[in-house]
Coordinates of C-alpha atoms in Angstrom, one line a residue:
Chain A
X1 CA 8.9 13.5 40.0
X2 CA 6.2 13.4 37.2
X3 CA 8.2 16.1 35.7
X4 CA 11.4 14.3 35.6
X5 CA 9.7 11.2 34.1
X6 CA 8.1 13.4 31.4
X7 CA 11.5 15.2 30.7
X8 CA 13.0 11.7 30.3
X9 CA 10.1 10.6 27.9
X10 CA 10.6 13.8 25.7
X11 CA 14.4 13.0 25.4
X12 CA 13.9 9.3 24.6
X13 CA 11.3 10.3 22.2
X14 CA 13.5 12.9 20.5
X15 CA 16.2 10.2 19.7
X16 CA 13.6 8.0 18.1
X17 CA 12.1 10.8 16.0
X18 CA 15.6 11.8 14.8
X19 CA 16.5 8.4 13.7
X20 CA 13.0 7.8 12.1
X21 CA 13.2 11.0 10.3
X22 CA 16.8 10.1 8.8
X23 CA 15.7 6.7 8.0
X24 CA 12.7 8.2 5.8
X25 CA 14.9 11.0 4.2
X26 CA 17.4 8.2 3.1
X27 CA 14.6 5.8 1.9
X28 CA 13.2 8.3 -0.4
X29 CA 16.6 8.7 -2.4
X30 CA 16.3 5.7 -4.6
X31 CA 12.7 6.3 -5.5
X32 CA 13.2 10.0 -6.2
X33 CA 16.5 9.5 -8.3
X34 CA 15.0 6.5 -10.4
X35 CA 11.8 9.0 -11.3
X36 CA 14.2 11.7 -12.4
X37 CA 12.8 13.9 -9.5
X38 CA 15.8 16.2 -9.4
X39 CA 14.7 18.9 -7.2
X40 CA 13.3 16.5 -4.7
X41 CA 16.6 14.7 -4.9
X42 CA 18.6 17.6 -4.3
X43 CA 16.5 18.5 -1.4
X44 CA 17.9 15.6 0.3
X45 CA 21.0 17.6 0.8
X46 CA 21.7 21.1 2.5
X47 CA 22.2 23.9 0.1
X48 CA 26.1 23.4 0.1
X49 CA 25.8 19.5 0.3
X50 CA 28.2 17.3 -1.1
X51 CA 27.7 14.0 -3.0
X52 CA 31.2 12.5 -3.7
X53 CA 31.3 9.3 -5.4
X54 CA 33.8 7.6 -7.9
X55 CA 32.2 8.7 -10.9
X56 CA 31.7 12.3 -10.0
X57 CA 32.0 14.9 -7.0
X58 CA 28.9 17.2 -6.7
X59 CA 29.1 20.3 -4.7
X60 CA 25.6 21.9 -4.0
X61 CA 22.1 21.3 -5.3
X62 CA 22.7 22.6 -8.8
X63 CA 25.4 19.8 -9.3
X64 CA 23.0 17.1 -7.9
X65 CA 20.3 18.6 -10.3
X66 CA 22.8 18.3 -13.2
X67 CA 23.6 14.7 -12.6
X68 CA 19.9 13.8 -12.4
X69 CA 19.5 15.7 -15.8
X70 CA 22.5 14.2 -17.2
X71 CA 22.6 12.0 -20.4
X72 CA 24.1 9.1 -18.3
X73 CA 21.4 9.1 -15.5
X74 CA 18.6 9.7 -18.0
X75 CA 20.0 6.8 -20.0
X76 CA 19.9 4.6 -16.8
X77 CA 16.0 5.4 -15.9
X78 CA 14.9 5.5 -19.5
X79 CA 16.2 2.1 -20.0
X80 CA 15.1 0.9 -16.4
X81 CA 17.1 1.5 -13.1
X82 CA 16.9 0.7 -9.5
X83 CA 19.2 2.6 -6.9
X84 CA 18.4 0.0 -4.3
X85 CA 19.5 1.3 -0.9
X86 CA 19.9 -1.0 2.0
X87 CA 18.6 -0.3 5.5
X88 CA 21.0 2.4 7.0
X89 CA 22.7 2.1 10.5
X90 CA 22.4 5.6 11.9
X91 CA 24.4 7.2 14.7
X92 CA 22.8 10.7 15.9
X93 CA 25.0 13.0 18.2
X94 CA 23.3 16.2 19.0
X95 CA 22.7 18.0 15.7
X96 CA 24.5 15.8 13.7
X97 CA 24.6 12.3 12.6
X98 CA 26.4 9.4 10.5
X99 CA 24.8 6.9 8.7
X100 CA 26.1 4.0 6.6
X101 CA 24.6 1.5 4.0
X102 CA 25.3 -0.5 0.9
X103 CA 23.3 0.4 -2.3
X104 CA 23.1 -1.6 -5.6
X105 CA 22.5 -0.1 -8.8
X106 CA 20.4 -2.5 -10.8
X107 CA 20.0 -2.0 -14.5
X108 CA 17.6 -3.4 -17.2
X109 CA 19.7 -4.8 -20.0
X110 CA 19.0 -7.0 -22.8
X111 CA 15.6 -7.9 -21.5
X112 CA 16.9 -8.9 -18.0
X113 CA 18.8 -7.1 -15.1
X114 CA 22.4 -6.7 -13.9
X115 CA 23.9 -5.5 -10.9
X116 CA 26.1 -2.7 -12.4
X117 CA 27.5 -1.3 -9.1
X118 CA 27.7 -2.1 -5.4
X119 CA 28.5 0.8 -3.6
X120 CA 29.6 1.6 0.2
X121 CA 27.9 4.9 1.2
X122 CA 28.9 7.1 4.2
X123 CA 26.4 9.8 4.9
X124 CA 27.0 12.8 7.2
X125 CA 23.6 14.9 8.1
X126 CA 22.8 17.7 9.9
X127 CA 19.6 19.0 11.7
X128 CA 18.4 22.1 9.8
X129 CA 15.2 24.4 10.5
X130 CA 13.8 22.3 7.5
X131 CA 14.7 19.1 9.1
X132 CA 17.5 16.7 8.9
X133 CA 19.5 17.1 5.7
X134 CA 22.7 15.4 4.1
X135 CA 25.9 17.5 4.3
X136 CA 28.2 14.9 2.7
X137 CA 27.4 11.5 1.1
X138 CA 30.6 9.7 0.1
X139 CA 30.2 6.6 -2.1
X140 CA 32.8 4.1 -3.4
X141 CA 32.5 1.2 -5.5
X142 CA 33.0 -2.1 -3.6
X143 CA 35.7 -3.2 -6.0
X144 CA 38.4 -4.2 -3.2
X145 CA 39.6 -0.6 -2.8
X146 CA 40.6 0.3 0.7
X147 CA 38.4 3.6 0.8
X148 CA 35.3 1.9 0.4
X149 CA 36.0 -0.5 3.4
X150 CA 36.9 2.4 5.4
X151 CA 33.9 4.2 4.8
X152 CA 31.7 1.1 5.7
X153 CA 33.8 0.8 9.1
X154 CA 33.9 4.2 10.0
X155 CA 30.1 4.7 9.3
X156 CA 29.1 1.6 11.2
X157 CA 31.2 3.0 14.2
X158 CA 29.5 6.5 13.8
X159 CA 32.5 8.2 12.8
X160 CA 33.5 10.5 10.3
X161 CA 35.1 9.3 7.0
X162 CA 38.8 9.7 6.4
X163 CA 39.9 12.7 4.3
X164 CA 38.9 12.1 0.9
X165 CA 40.1 13.8 -2.0
X166 CA 37.0 14.2 -4.1
X167 CA 37.1 12.5 -7.6
Chain B
X1 CA -4.3 9.4 36.3
X2 CA -1.1 11.2 35.0
X3 CA 0.9 8.4 36.5
X4 CA -1.0 5.9 34.7
X5 CA -0.5 7.5 31.4
X6 CA 3.2 7.9 32.1
X7 CA 3.4 4.4 32.9
X8 CA 1.7 3.5 29.7
X9 CA 4.0 5.9 27.6
X10 CA 7.1 4.5 29.2
X11 CA 6.0 1.0 28.2
X12 CA 5.2 1.9 24.8
X13 CA 8.4 3.6 24.2
X14 CA 10.3 0.6 25.5
X15 CA 8.8 -1.3 22.7
X16 CA 10.0 1.0 20.1
X17 CA 13.4 1.3 21.6
X18 CA 14.0 -2.3 21.7
X19 CA 13.0 -2.8 18.0
X20 CA 15.3 0.2 17.0
X21 CA 18.2 -1.1 19.0
X22 CA 17.8 -4.7 16.9
X23 CA 17.2 -2.8 13.7
X24 CA 20.6 -0.8 14.2
X25 CA 22.3 -3.9 15.5
X26 CA 21.6 -5.8 12.3
X27 CA 22.1 -3.0 10.0
X28 CA 25.7 -2.7 11.1
X29 CA 26.5 -6.5 10.2
X30 CA 27.0 -5.8 6.6
X31 CA 29.2 -2.8 6.6
X32 CA 31.4 -4.4 9.5
X33 CA 31.8 -7.7 7.8
X34 CA 32.7 -6.1 4.5
X35 CA 35.4 -4.0 6.0
X36 CA 36.8 -6.9 7.8
X37 CA 36.0 -5.4 11.4
X38 CA 36.4 -8.8 13.0
X39 CA 35.9 -7.8 16.8
X40 CA 33.1 -5.5 16.0
X41 CA 31.4 -8.3 13.9
X42 CA 31.9 -10.6 16.9
X43 CA 30.4 -8.3 19.2
X44 CA 26.9 -8.6 17.4
X45 CA 26.6 -12.0 19.2
X46 CA 26.7 -13.0 23.0
X47 CA 30.1 -14.5 24.1
X48 CA 28.5 -18.0 23.5
X49 CA 26.5 -16.8 20.3
X50 CA 26.1 -19.1 17.3
X51 CA 26.4 -18.2 13.7
X52 CA 25.3 -21.3 11.8
X53 CA 25.2 -21.2 7.9
X54 CA 25.4 -23.9 5.4
X55 CA 29.1 -23.0 4.8
X56 CA 30.3 -23.2 8.4
X57 CA 29.0 -23.3 12.0
X58 CA 30.5 -21.0 14.3
X59 CA 30.3 -21.3 18.1
X60 CA 31.4 -18.3 20.1
X61 CA 33.2 -15.0 19.1
X62 CA 36.6 -16.7 18.4
X63 CA 34.9 -18.7 15.8
X64 CA 33.3 -15.5 14.1
X65 CA 36.8 -13.9 14.4
X66 CA 38.3 -16.6 12.4
X67 CA 35.5 -16.5 9.6
X68 CA 36.3 -12.9 9.1
X69 CA 40.0 -13.5 9.2
X70 CA 39.8 -16.6 6.9
X71 CA 41.4 -16.6 3.4
X72 CA 37.9 -17.1 2.0
X73 CA 36.2 -14.1 3.6
X74 CA 39.3 -11.9 2.9
X75 CA 39.4 -13.1 -0.6
X76 CA 35.8 -11.7 -1.0
X77 CA 36.5 -8.1 0.5
X78 CA 39.8 -8.0 -1.1
X79 CA 38.1 -8.3 -4.4
X80 CA 35.1 -6.5 -3.4
X81 CA 31.9 -7.7 -1.7
X82 CA 28.7 -6.4 -0.5
X83 CA 27.0 -8.5 2.2
X84 CA 23.6 -6.7 1.6
X85 CA 21.3 -7.4 4.3
X86 CA 17.4 -6.4 3.7
X87 CA 15.2 -4.7 6.6
X88 CA 14.4 -7.2 9.5
X89 CA 10.9 -8.1 10.7
X90 CA 11.3 -8.2 14.5
X91 CA 9.4 -9.8 17.2
X92 CA 10.4 -8.8 20.6
X93 CA 9.2 -10.7 23.7
X94 CA 10.4 -9.7 26.9
X95 CA 14.2 -10.1 27.3
X96 CA 14.4 -12.2 23.7
X97 CA 13.5 -11.4 20.3
X98 CA 13.2 -13.1 16.6
X99 CA 14.2 -11.5 13.5
X100 CA 14.0 -12.7 9.9
X101 CA 15.4 -11.1 6.6
X102 CA 17.1 -11.9 3.4
X103 CA 20.5 -11.2 2.4
X104 CA 22.4 -11.1 -0.8
X105 CA 26.1 -11.8 -1.2
X106 CA 27.1 -9.4 -4.1
X107 CA 30.8 -10.1 -5.4
X108 CA 32.9 -7.9 -7.8
X109 CA 34.1 -10.3 -10.5
X110 CA 35.4 -9.7 -14.0
X111 CA 34.9 -6.1 -13.7
X112 CA 31.2 -6.4 -12.7
X113 CA 29.1 -7.8 -10.1
X114 CA 27.3 -11.1 -9.4
X115 CA 24.8 -12.3 -6.9
X116 CA 26.8 -15.1 -5.4
X117 CA 24.4 -16.1 -2.6
X118 CA 20.9 -15.2 -1.7
X119 CA 20.1 -16.4 2.1
X120 CA 17.3 -16.8 4.5
X121 CA 18.3 -15.4 7.9
X122 CA 16.6 -16.4 11.3
X123 CA 18.0 -14.4 14.1
X124 CA 17.5 -15.1 17.8
X125 CA 18.4 -12.2 20.2
X126 CA 18.8 -11.5 23.9
X127 CA 18.7 -8.4 26.0
X128 CA 22.1 -8.3 27.9
X129 CA 23.6 -5.9 30.3
X130 CA 25.6 -4.4 27.3
X131 CA 22.4 -4.1 24.9
X132 CA 20.7 -6.7 22.6
X133 CA 22.9 -9.2 21.2
X134 CA 22.5 -12.3 18.8
X135 CA 22.6 -15.6 20.3
X136 CA 21.8 -17.5 17.2
X137 CA 21.8 -16.6 13.7
X138 CA 20.8 -19.5 11.3
X139 CA 21.4 -18.9 7.7
X140 CA 20.4 -21.2 4.6
X141 CA 21.0 -20.7 1.0
X142 CA 17.7 -20.0 -0.9
X143 CA 18.4 -22.9 -3.5
X144 CA 14.9 -24.6 -2.8
X145 CA 15.6 -26.5 0.4
X146 CA 13.0 -26.7 3.0
X147 CA 15.1 -25.4 5.9
X148 CA 15.4 -22.1 4.1
X149 CA 11.8 -21.8 3.7
X150 CA 11.0 -22.8 7.2
X151 CA 13.4 -20.4 8.6
X152 CA 11.8 -17.5 6.5
X153 CA 8.1 -18.7 7.9
X154 CA 9.1 -19.2 11.5
X155 CA 11.2 -16.0 11.5
X156 CA 8.1 -14.1 10.1
X157 CA 5.8 -15.5 12.7
X158 CA 8.3 -14.8 15.6
X159 CA 8.8 -18.4 16.3
X160 CA 11.9 -20.3 16.8
X161 CA 13.7 -22.3 13.9
X162 CA 13.1 -26.0 13.7
X163 CA 15.8 -28.2 15.3
X164 CA 19.0 -27.8 13.1
X165 CA 21.8 -30.0 12.9
X166 CA 24.6 -27.6 12.4
X167 CA 26.7 -27.9 9.4
Chain C
X1 CA 0.7 21.9 31.8
X2 CA 1.8 18.2 32.5
X3 CA -1.4 17.1 30.8
X4 CA -0.5 19.1 27.7
X5 CA 3.0 17.4 27.9
X6 CA 1.6 14.2 28.0
X7 CA -1.0 14.8 25.4
X8 CA 1.8 15.8 23.0
X9 CA 3.9 12.6 24.0
X10 CA 1.1 10.5 23.1
X11 CA 0.4 12.1 19.8
X12 CA 4.1 12.0 18.8
X13 CA 4.5 8.2 19.9
X14 CA 1.3 7.3 17.8
X15 CA 3.2 8.4 14.8
X16 CA 6.2 6.4 15.5
X17 CA 4.1 3.4 16.2
X18 CA 2.1 3.6 13.2
X19 CA 5.2 3.9 11.1
X20 CA 6.8 0.9 12.9
X21 CA 3.7 -1.3 12.3
X22 CA 3.7 -0.6 8.9
X23 CA 7.7 -1.2 8.3
X24 CA 7.1 -4.7 10.2
X25 CA 4.1 -5.5 8.0
X26 CA 6.1 -4.9 4.8
X27 CA 9.2 -6.5 6.1
X28 CA 7.3 -9.9 6.6
X29 CA 5.9 -10.1 2.9
X30 CA 9.3 -11.6 1.3
X31 CA 9.9 -14.0 4.1
X32 CA 6.1 -15.2 3.9
X33 CA 5.8 -15.4 0.2
X34 CA 9.2 -17.2 -0.4
X35 CA 8.1 -19.8 2.2
X36 CA 4.8 -20.1 0.5
X37 CA 2.8 -19.1 3.6
X38 CA -0.5 -18.2 1.4
X39 CA -2.8 -17.2 4.2
X40 CA -0.1 -15.0 6.1
X41 CA 0.8 -13.4 2.9
X42 CA -3.0 -12.7 2.1
X43 CA -3.3 -11.1 5.7
X44 CA -1.0 -8.2 4.8
X45 CA -4.0 -7.0 2.7
X46 CA -7.4 -6.1 3.8
X47 CA -10.3 -8.4 2.9
X48 CA -10.8 -6.5 -0.6
X49 CA -7.2 -5.7 -0.9
X50 CA -5.6 -5.4 -4.3
X51 CA -2.2 -6.6 -5.5
X52 CA -1.7 -5.2 -9.0
X53 CA 1.5 -5.9 -10.9
X54 CA 2.4 -6.2 -14.5
X55 CA 2.0 -10.0 -14.3
X56 CA -1.5 -10.4 -12.6
X57 CA -4.0 -8.2 -11.1
X58 CA -5.2 -9.9 -7.8
X59 CA -8.4 -8.6 -6.2
X60 CA -9.2 -10.0 -2.6
X61 CA -7.4 -12.5 -0.5
X62 CA -8.5 -15.6 -2.7
X63 CA -6.7 -14.1 -5.7
X64 CA -3.5 -13.8 -3.4
X65 CA -3.9 -17.2 -2.1
X66 CA -4.1 -18.4 -5.7
X67 CA -0.9 -16.6 -6.6
X68 CA 1.0 -18.0 -3.9
X69 CA -0.3 -21.6 -4.9
X70 CA 0.2 -21.2 -8.5
X71 CA 2.7 -23.1 -10.4
X72 CA 4.6 -20.2 -11.3
X73 CA 5.1 -19.0 -7.8
X74 CA 5.7 -22.6 -6.6
X75 CA 8.2 -23.1 -9.4
X76 CA 10.1 -20.0 -8.1
X77 CA 10.3 -21.1 -4.5
X78 CA 10.8 -24.8 -5.3
X79 CA 14.0 -23.7 -7.1
X80 CA 14.9 -21.1 -4.7
X81 CA 13.7 -17.4 -4.7
X82 CA 14.2 -14.2 -2.8
X83 CA 11.6 -11.6 -3.0
X84 CA 14.0 -9.1 -1.6
X85 CA 12.1 -5.9 -0.5
X86 CA 14.1 -2.6 0.3
X87 CA 13.4 -0.3 3.0
X88 CA 10.1 1.7 2.4
X89 CA 9.5 5.2 2.7
X90 CA 6.3 5.8 4.6
X91 CA 3.8 8.7 4.7
X92 CA 1.1 8.3 7.3
X93 CA -2.0 10.6 7.4
X94 CA -4.7 9.8 9.8
X95 CA -6.1 6.3 9.2
X96 CA -4.5 5.7 5.7
X97 CA -0.7 5.7 4.6
X98 CA 1.3 5.6 1.5
X99 CA 4.6 3.6 1.3
X100 CA 7.2 3.1 -1.6
X101 CA 9.8 0.8 -2.3
X102 CA 12.1 -1.3 -4.9
X103 CA 11.9 -4.8 -4.8
X104 CA 14.1 -7.5 -6.5
X105 CA 13.0 -10.9 -7.4
X106 CA 16.3 -13.0 -7.2
X107 CA 16.1 -16.5 -8.7
X108 CA 18.2 -19.6 -8.1
X109 CA 19.2 -21.0 -11.5
X110 CA 22.0 -23.0 -12.9
X111 CA 23.8 -23.2 -9.7
X112 CA 23.9 -19.4 -9.3
X113 CA 21.5 -16.3 -8.7
X114 CA 20.1 -13.8 -11.0
X115 CA 18.0 -10.6 -10.7
X116 CA 14.9 -11.8 -12.6
X117 CA 12.8 -8.8 -11.9
X118 CA 13.6 -5.1 -10.2
X119 CA 10.2 -3.6 -9.4
X120 CA 8.8 -0.2 -8.2
X121 CA 6.2 -0.7 -5.4
X122 CA 3.5 1.8 -4.5
X123 CA 1.7 0.8 -1.3
X124 CA -1.7 2.2 0.0
X125 CA -2.5 1.2 3.6
X126 CA -5.5 1.6 6.0
X127 CA -5.7 1.3 9.7
X128 CA -8.2 -1.6 10.6
X129 CA -9.5 -2.8 13.8
X130 CA -6.9 -5.6 13.3
X131 CA -4.1 -3.3 12.6
X132 CA -2.7 -1.7 9.5
X133 CA -3.4 -3.5 6.4
X134 CA -2.7 -2.9 2.4
X135 CA -5.5 -1.8 0.4
X136 CA -3.7 -1.5 -2.9
X137 CA 0.0 -2.5 -3.8
X138 CA 0.9 -1.5 -7.4
X139 CA 3.9 -3.0 -8.9
X140 CA 5.6 -2.3 -12.1
X141 CA 8.8 -3.7 -13.6
X142 CA 11.6 -1.1 -13.9
X143 CA 12.0 -1.5 -17.5
X144 CA 12.0 2.3 -18.5
X145 CA 8.2 2.4 -18.5
X146 CA 6.5 5.9 -17.3
X147 CA 4.2 4.1 -15.0
X148 CA 7.0 2.5 -12.8
X149 CA 8.7 5.8 -12.5
X150 CA 5.4 7.7 -11.6
X151 CA 4.7 5.2 -8.9
X152 CA 8.2 5.8 -7.4
X153 CA 7.7 9.5 -7.5
X154 CA 4.4 9.7 -6.0
X155 CA 5.1 7.2 -3.4
X156 CA 8.1 9.0 -2.2
X157 CA 5.9 12.1 -2.0
X158 CA 3.1 10.3 -0.1
X159 CA 0.6 10.8 -3.1
X160 CA -1.7 8.3 -4.5
X161 CA -0.7 6.5 -7.7
X162 CA -2.0 7.5 -11.0
X163 CA -5.1 6.0 -12.3
X164 CA -4.0 2.6 -13.4
X165 CA -5.7 0.1 -15.5
X166 CA -5.1 -3.0 -13.9
X167 CA -3.3 -5.8 -16.1

């Protein structure tokens, strides 16, 4: 009977550890991208991971590295930026997971700060030998568009996003 | 002695599981309300749950459904909105809990984004057969009013809110 | 063999408990400081804890109490403020830890809300007999300065901050 209880404890602990690892992974995105840490940002994704937002669709780590190094992004962080990600809701199912959160892109401008973007983020993740990594992050501006709302809903329910034609 | 250690592990794990479940529950509020998912928003509360803020006092799930369906809320999400909730501090005591967080209501306006509201949130929760649910959420605009500050303080200390006359 | 499994469970649980305690500690900062709860804010730090930002460098709890009581801070909360802290990424190593997050200072002004500051925060923490406490919090405005970016990067990697000459 002790064995059964220990088995159960190990399974319950595994659930918490998975969510904790995903929470930590996502919490590093903002600090890493705002410090221009390209390789470490790319390492949040799998080798063939996708980061699709309404500005650019990135496929694989080289595309993500290029985004961090781009004049656009370097302009943001050179003037001052906060990629402020909210706490994610996470649903783990075996070796895959879905997470959802809001993010704000806050920019330093004219001596003050403005909210430049507010985005709906749907994250798909996979357990890899190196730990949890993102396979697809789909982000859309919260400008009233249907897709952004569907990303939020599906993410909160632990469901996959709708078919998205990458930008 | 193994039994004692297993007992202790089960109790410690229960504490983490309770906080994790409440964290997840609260993290779904923003994505669900910004996607207009009325029934799922209402299911964050108990059947007789209260959501009292300085705009409206809702009693029971039908009131919450009506808020999500209201022209005011539909106008927010139709134009683009982020009900951006910060990470909660949570205090669990047996089968009840208190949580506190800030939230921002960020609206899409004139091609940009503005912080329309910044709110102090005090959450009371109860363990139910269906899992943790909110019994009372009390929110007040952070406009310098005393009640908003008391909600933050009491929530951070794990205490109940002061007597509030619902709006 | 059961003993080994129980040993392993206890160690894994300890890791989660440490991170959970630090998460809770940091989540109380905003609600406590926005409610003017000086002693409770100071208790987030060790007795000789440091809170160094680009406005003021505080050494020890009395300095933190003085900040909360200052006309500047009282002016913020009297008019309405949200010290909105994002979810931290945390790295625990034995009895010390490093955490990193963004924070926004949102102020109520002219009937609306503005993002007055966006800050990079690097937290150093230590396990004490009373629980985890902050030994050094270093914050810098995200205005494009190099130090703010280094705080974010080092924090996300679980590293100490660079040598900082306090303000």
